Amino acid sequence: MALKTHVGVPTLGPGEGSFGKPGLMSAPLLELAQKLGSRSKSEREYVASRGKEVLPDIIMVLRMGTNYNRACALACLIKMAKNGTNCREALPELRGLFKSGDGYVKGYSANLLGRMEDKESIPEIAKGLADMDHVVRLYSSAALEALGPASIGALVKARGGRNEFARREARGILARISNSHPGSVPGEVLAAIGRETAEEIVRKTHGIVRLKQLDAEAIS
């Protein structure tokens, strides 16, 4: 019965190691959420060290917790994945959180989707290159690069889109994938990237020269 008993008692704030507000988690899940959000590194590492044993409970935190809970749980999953734990059981939650979570939730989800080589998520992750939140952009970029040649189609599409940051980032990722996987990126795409990069350098250089001219005119 304890597992079904919902608790709604006030808890400590995020800065004090808890999940931030009264919740509907059962007592064991509440305790896990508090350990995940603890300031104590040893507690967090202990949870991660339990691996597959604790994975179902972490998935429940992803489903039921606040964004703070979820970010802490995702950080634990990243640690678990680094330790070699197969966390693919959490894929449905990760895909959903990338679409609906806040910056860190989306960013950490992208990190894990990349680590798990989840090709199904590539089109959605590619949209993260144009996200307003720099954390999402950063982790989306790293995830697409980790996915390697599988992400080339989505990156080519992003390179031709309207968002300047996404275009520039897609160019860089495609170039790096080409270096790590020779022959994977079409030659015409690489040629276009070379031209666009050169044009960008010229534009920046021209802008600097023009600013110096304006400064000189202002002084004189």
Coordinates of C-alpha atoms in Angstrom, one line a residue:
M1 CA 0.0 0.0 0.0
A2 CA 2.9 2.4 0.6
L3 CA 3.7 2.5 -3.1
K4 CA 0.2 3.8 -3.8
T5 CA 0.1 6.4 -1.0
H6 CA 0.5 9.8 -2.5
V7 CA 2.2 12.4 -0.5
G8 CA 1.5 16.1 -0.7
V9 CA 3.6 17.4 2.2
P10 CA 5.6 20.6 1.5
T11 CA 9.2 19.9 0.6
L12 CA 12.4 21.9 0.5
G13 CA 13.2 24.2 -2.4
P14 CA 15.4 23.1 -5.3
G15 CA 18.4 24.9 -3.9
E16 CA 18.0 22.8 -0.7
G17 CA 18.1 19.5 -2.5
S18 CA 14.4 18.6 -2.9
F19 CA 11.9 18.8 -5.8
G20 CA 10.5 22.2 -5.1
K21 CA 6.8 21.9 -4.3
P22 CA 4.2 19.6 -2.8
G23 CA 3.8 16.6 -5.1
L24 CA 1.8 13.5 -5.9
M25 CA 4.8 11.1 -5.7
S26 CA 4.7 8.0 -3.5
A27 CA 7.0 8.1 -0.6
P28 CA 9.7 5.9 -2.2
L29 CA 9.7 8.1 -5.4
L30 CA 9.8 11.2 -3.3
E31 CA 12.8 9.9 -1.5
L32 CA 14.5 9.0 -4.8
A33 CA 13.7 12.5 -6.2
Q34 CA 15.3 14.1 -3.2
K35 CA 18.4 11.9 -3.5
L36 CA 18.7 12.9 -7.2
G37 CA 18.5 16.6 -6.3
S38 CA 20.8 16.4 -3.4
R39 CA 23.8 18.6 -2.9
S40 CA 25.7 15.5 -1.9
K41 CA 27.6 14.1 -4.8
S42 CA 27.9 10.7 -3.1
E43 CA 24.2 10.3 -2.9
R44 CA 23.7 11.0 -6.6
E45 CA 26.5 8.7 -7.6
Y46 CA 25.1 6.0 -5.4
V47 CA 21.8 6.2 -7.2
A48 CA 23.6 6.0 -10.6
S49 CA 25.7 3.0 -9.4
R50 CA 22.5 1.0 -8.9
G51 CA 22.0 1.0 -12.7
K52 CA 19.1 -1.1 -14.1
E53 CA 17.8 -1.8 -10.6
V54 CA 16.7 1.9 -10.2
L55 CA 15.9 2.6 -13.8
P56 CA 12.1 2.0 -13.6
D57 CA 11.9 4.4 -10.6
I58 CA 13.9 7.0 -12.5
I59 CA 11.5 6.7 -15.4
M60 CA 8.6 7.3 -13.0
V61 CA 10.3 10.5 -11.8
L62 CA 10.5 11.6 -15.5
R63 CA 6.8 11.0 -15.8
M64 CA 5.6 12.5 -12.5
G65 CA 8.2 15.0 -11.4
T66 CA 8.6 18.7 -11.8
N67 CA 11.1 20.0 -14.4
Y68 CA 13.7 20.2 -11.6
N69 CA 13.1 16.5 -10.8
R70 CA 13.3 15.6 -14.4
A71 CA 16.6 17.5 -15.0
C72 CA 18.1 15.8 -12.0
A73 CA 16.9 12.4 -13.1
L74 CA 18.2 13.0 -16.6
A75 CA 21.6 14.0 -15.3
C76 CA 21.6 10.7 -13.4
L77 CA 20.7 8.8 -16.6
I78 CA 23.6 10.4 -18.4
K79 CA 25.9 9.2 -15.6
M80 CA 24.4 5.8 -15.8
A81 CA 24.9 5.7 -19.6
K82 CA 28.5 6.7 -19.2
N83 CA 28.9 3.8 -16.7
G84 CA 27.6 1.4 -19.3
T85 CA 24.0 1.0 -18.2
N86 CA 21.6 0.3 -21.0
C87 CA 18.9 3.0 -20.5
R88 CA 16.9 2.5 -23.7
E89 CA 13.9 1.6 -21.6
A90 CA 13.6 5.4 -21.1
L91 CA 13.4 6.3 -24.8
P92 CA 9.7 7.0 -24.9
E93 CA 10.0 9.5 -22.0
L94 CA 13.1 11.1 -23.5
R95 CA 11.4 11.7 -26.9
G96 CA 8.5 13.3 -25.1
L97 CA 10.6 15.4 -22.8
F98 CA 12.6 16.8 -25.7
K99 CA 9.5 18.1 -27.3
S100 CA 7.9 19.6 -24.1
G101 CA 10.5 20.1 -21.4
D102 CA 12.3 23.3 -20.4
G103 CA 15.9 24.1 -21.5
Y104 CA 17.8 21.8 -19.3
V105 CA 15.3 19.0 -19.6
K106 CA 15.3 19.3 -23.4
G107 CA 19.1 19.6 -23.5
Y108 CA 19.8 16.6 -21.3
S109 CA 17.2 14.6 -23.2
A110 CA 19.0 15.4 -26.5
N111 CA 22.3 14.3 -24.9
L112 CA 20.8 10.9 -24.0
L113 CA 19.0 10.5 -27.4
G114 CA 22.4 11.0 -29.1
R115 CA 24.2 8.6 -26.8
M116 CA 21.5 6.0 -27.5
E117 CA 21.8 6.6 -31.2
D118 CA 18.1 7.1 -31.5
K119 CA 17.7 7.7 -35.2
E120 CA 14.0 8.2 -34.9
S121 CA 14.5 11.4 -32.9
I122 CA 16.9 13.0 -35.4
P123 CA 14.4 15.3 -37.2
E124 CA 13.2 16.6 -33.8
I125 CA 16.7 17.1 -32.5
A126 CA 17.6 19.0 -35.6
K127 CA 14.9 21.5 -34.8
G128 CA 16.8 22.1 -31.5
L129 CA 19.6 23.8 -33.5
A130 CA 17.2 26.8 -33.9
D131 CA 15.9 26.8 -30.3
M132 CA 15.9 30.0 -28.4
D133 CA 17.7 28.4 -25.5
H134 CA 21.4 28.1 -25.9
V135 CA 21.5 24.9 -23.7
V136 CA 19.1 23.2 -26.1
R137 CA 21.2 24.3 -29.1
L138 CA 24.4 23.1 -27.6
Y139 CA 23.2 19.6 -26.7
S140 CA 21.2 19.2 -29.9
S141 CA 24.4 20.0 -31.9
A142 CA 26.4 17.5 -29.9
A143 CA 23.7 14.8 -30.2
L144 CA 23.5 15.2 -34.0
E145 CA 27.3 14.9 -34.3
A146 CA 27.2 11.8 -32.1
L147 CA 24.6 10.3 -34.4
G148 CA 27.0 10.7 -37.3
P149 CA 26.1 9.9 -40.8
A150 CA 22.5 9.1 -39.8
S151 CA 21.9 12.8 -39.2
I152 CA 23.2 14.1 -42.5
G153 CA 19.8 14.4 -44.2
A154 CA 18.4 16.5 -41.3
L155 CA 21.6 18.6 -41.2
V156 CA 21.5 19.3 -44.9
K157 CA 17.9 20.5 -44.5
A158 CA 18.8 22.7 -41.5
R159 CA 21.7 24.1 -43.5
G160 CA 19.2 25.3 -46.1
G161 CA 16.7 26.7 -43.6
R162 CA 16.0 30.3 -42.5
N163 CA 17.6 30.3 -39.1
E164 CA 21.1 31.7 -39.3
F165 CA 22.4 29.9 -36.2
A166 CA 21.0 26.5 -37.4
R167 CA 22.5 27.0 -40.8
R168 CA 25.9 27.9 -39.4
E169 CA 25.9 25.0 -36.8
A170 CA 24.7 22.5 -39.4
R171 CA 27.6 23.4 -41.7
G172 CA 30.1 22.8 -38.8
I173 CA 28.6 19.5 -37.9
L174 CA 28.5 18.3 -41.5
A175 CA 32.2 19.2 -41.9
R176 CA 33.1 17.3 -38.7
I177 CA 31.1 14.3 -39.7
S178 CA 32.8 14.3 -43.0
N179 CA 36.2 14.3 -41.3
S180 CA 35.3 11.4 -38.9
H181 CA 33.3 9.5 -41.6
P182 CA 35.1 10.1 -44.9
G183 CA 32.8 9.9 -47.9
S184 CA 29.5 10.1 -45.9
V185 CA 28.7 13.7 -46.8
P186 CA 28.0 14.3 -50.5
G187 CA 30.7 16.2 -52.4
E188 CA 28.4 18.9 -53.6
V189 CA 27.3 19.6 -50.0
L190 CA 30.9 19.9 -48.9
A191 CA 31.6 22.2 -51.8
A192 CA 28.6 24.4 -50.9
I193 CA 29.8 24.5 -47.3
G194 CA 33.2 25.6 -48.4
R195 CA 31.7 28.4 -50.5
E196 CA 29.4 29.5 -47.7
T197 CA 32.2 29.5 -45.1
A198 CA 34.4 31.6 -47.4
E199 CA 31.6 34.1 -48.1
E200 CA 30.9 34.4 -44.3
I201 CA 34.6 35.2 -43.7
V202 CA 34.5 37.8 -46.4
R203 CA 31.4 39.4 -45.0
K204 CA 32.9 39.5 -41.5
T205 CA 36.2 40.9 -42.8
H206 CA 34.4 43.5 -44.9
G207 CA 32.4 44.5 -41.8
I208 CA 35.6 44.9 -39.7
V209 CA 37.2 47.0 -42.5
R210 CA 34.2 49.2 -42.8
L211 CA 34.0 49.8 -39.0
K212 CA 37.7 50.9 -39.1
Q213 CA 36.9 53.3 -41.9
L214 CA 34.0 54.8 -39.9
D215 CA 36.2 55.1 -36.8
A216 CA 38.9 56.8 -38.9
E217 CA 36.3 59.2 -40.4
A218 CA 34.9 60.0 -36.9
I219 CA 38.4 60.8 -35.6
S220 CA 39.3 63.1 -38.5

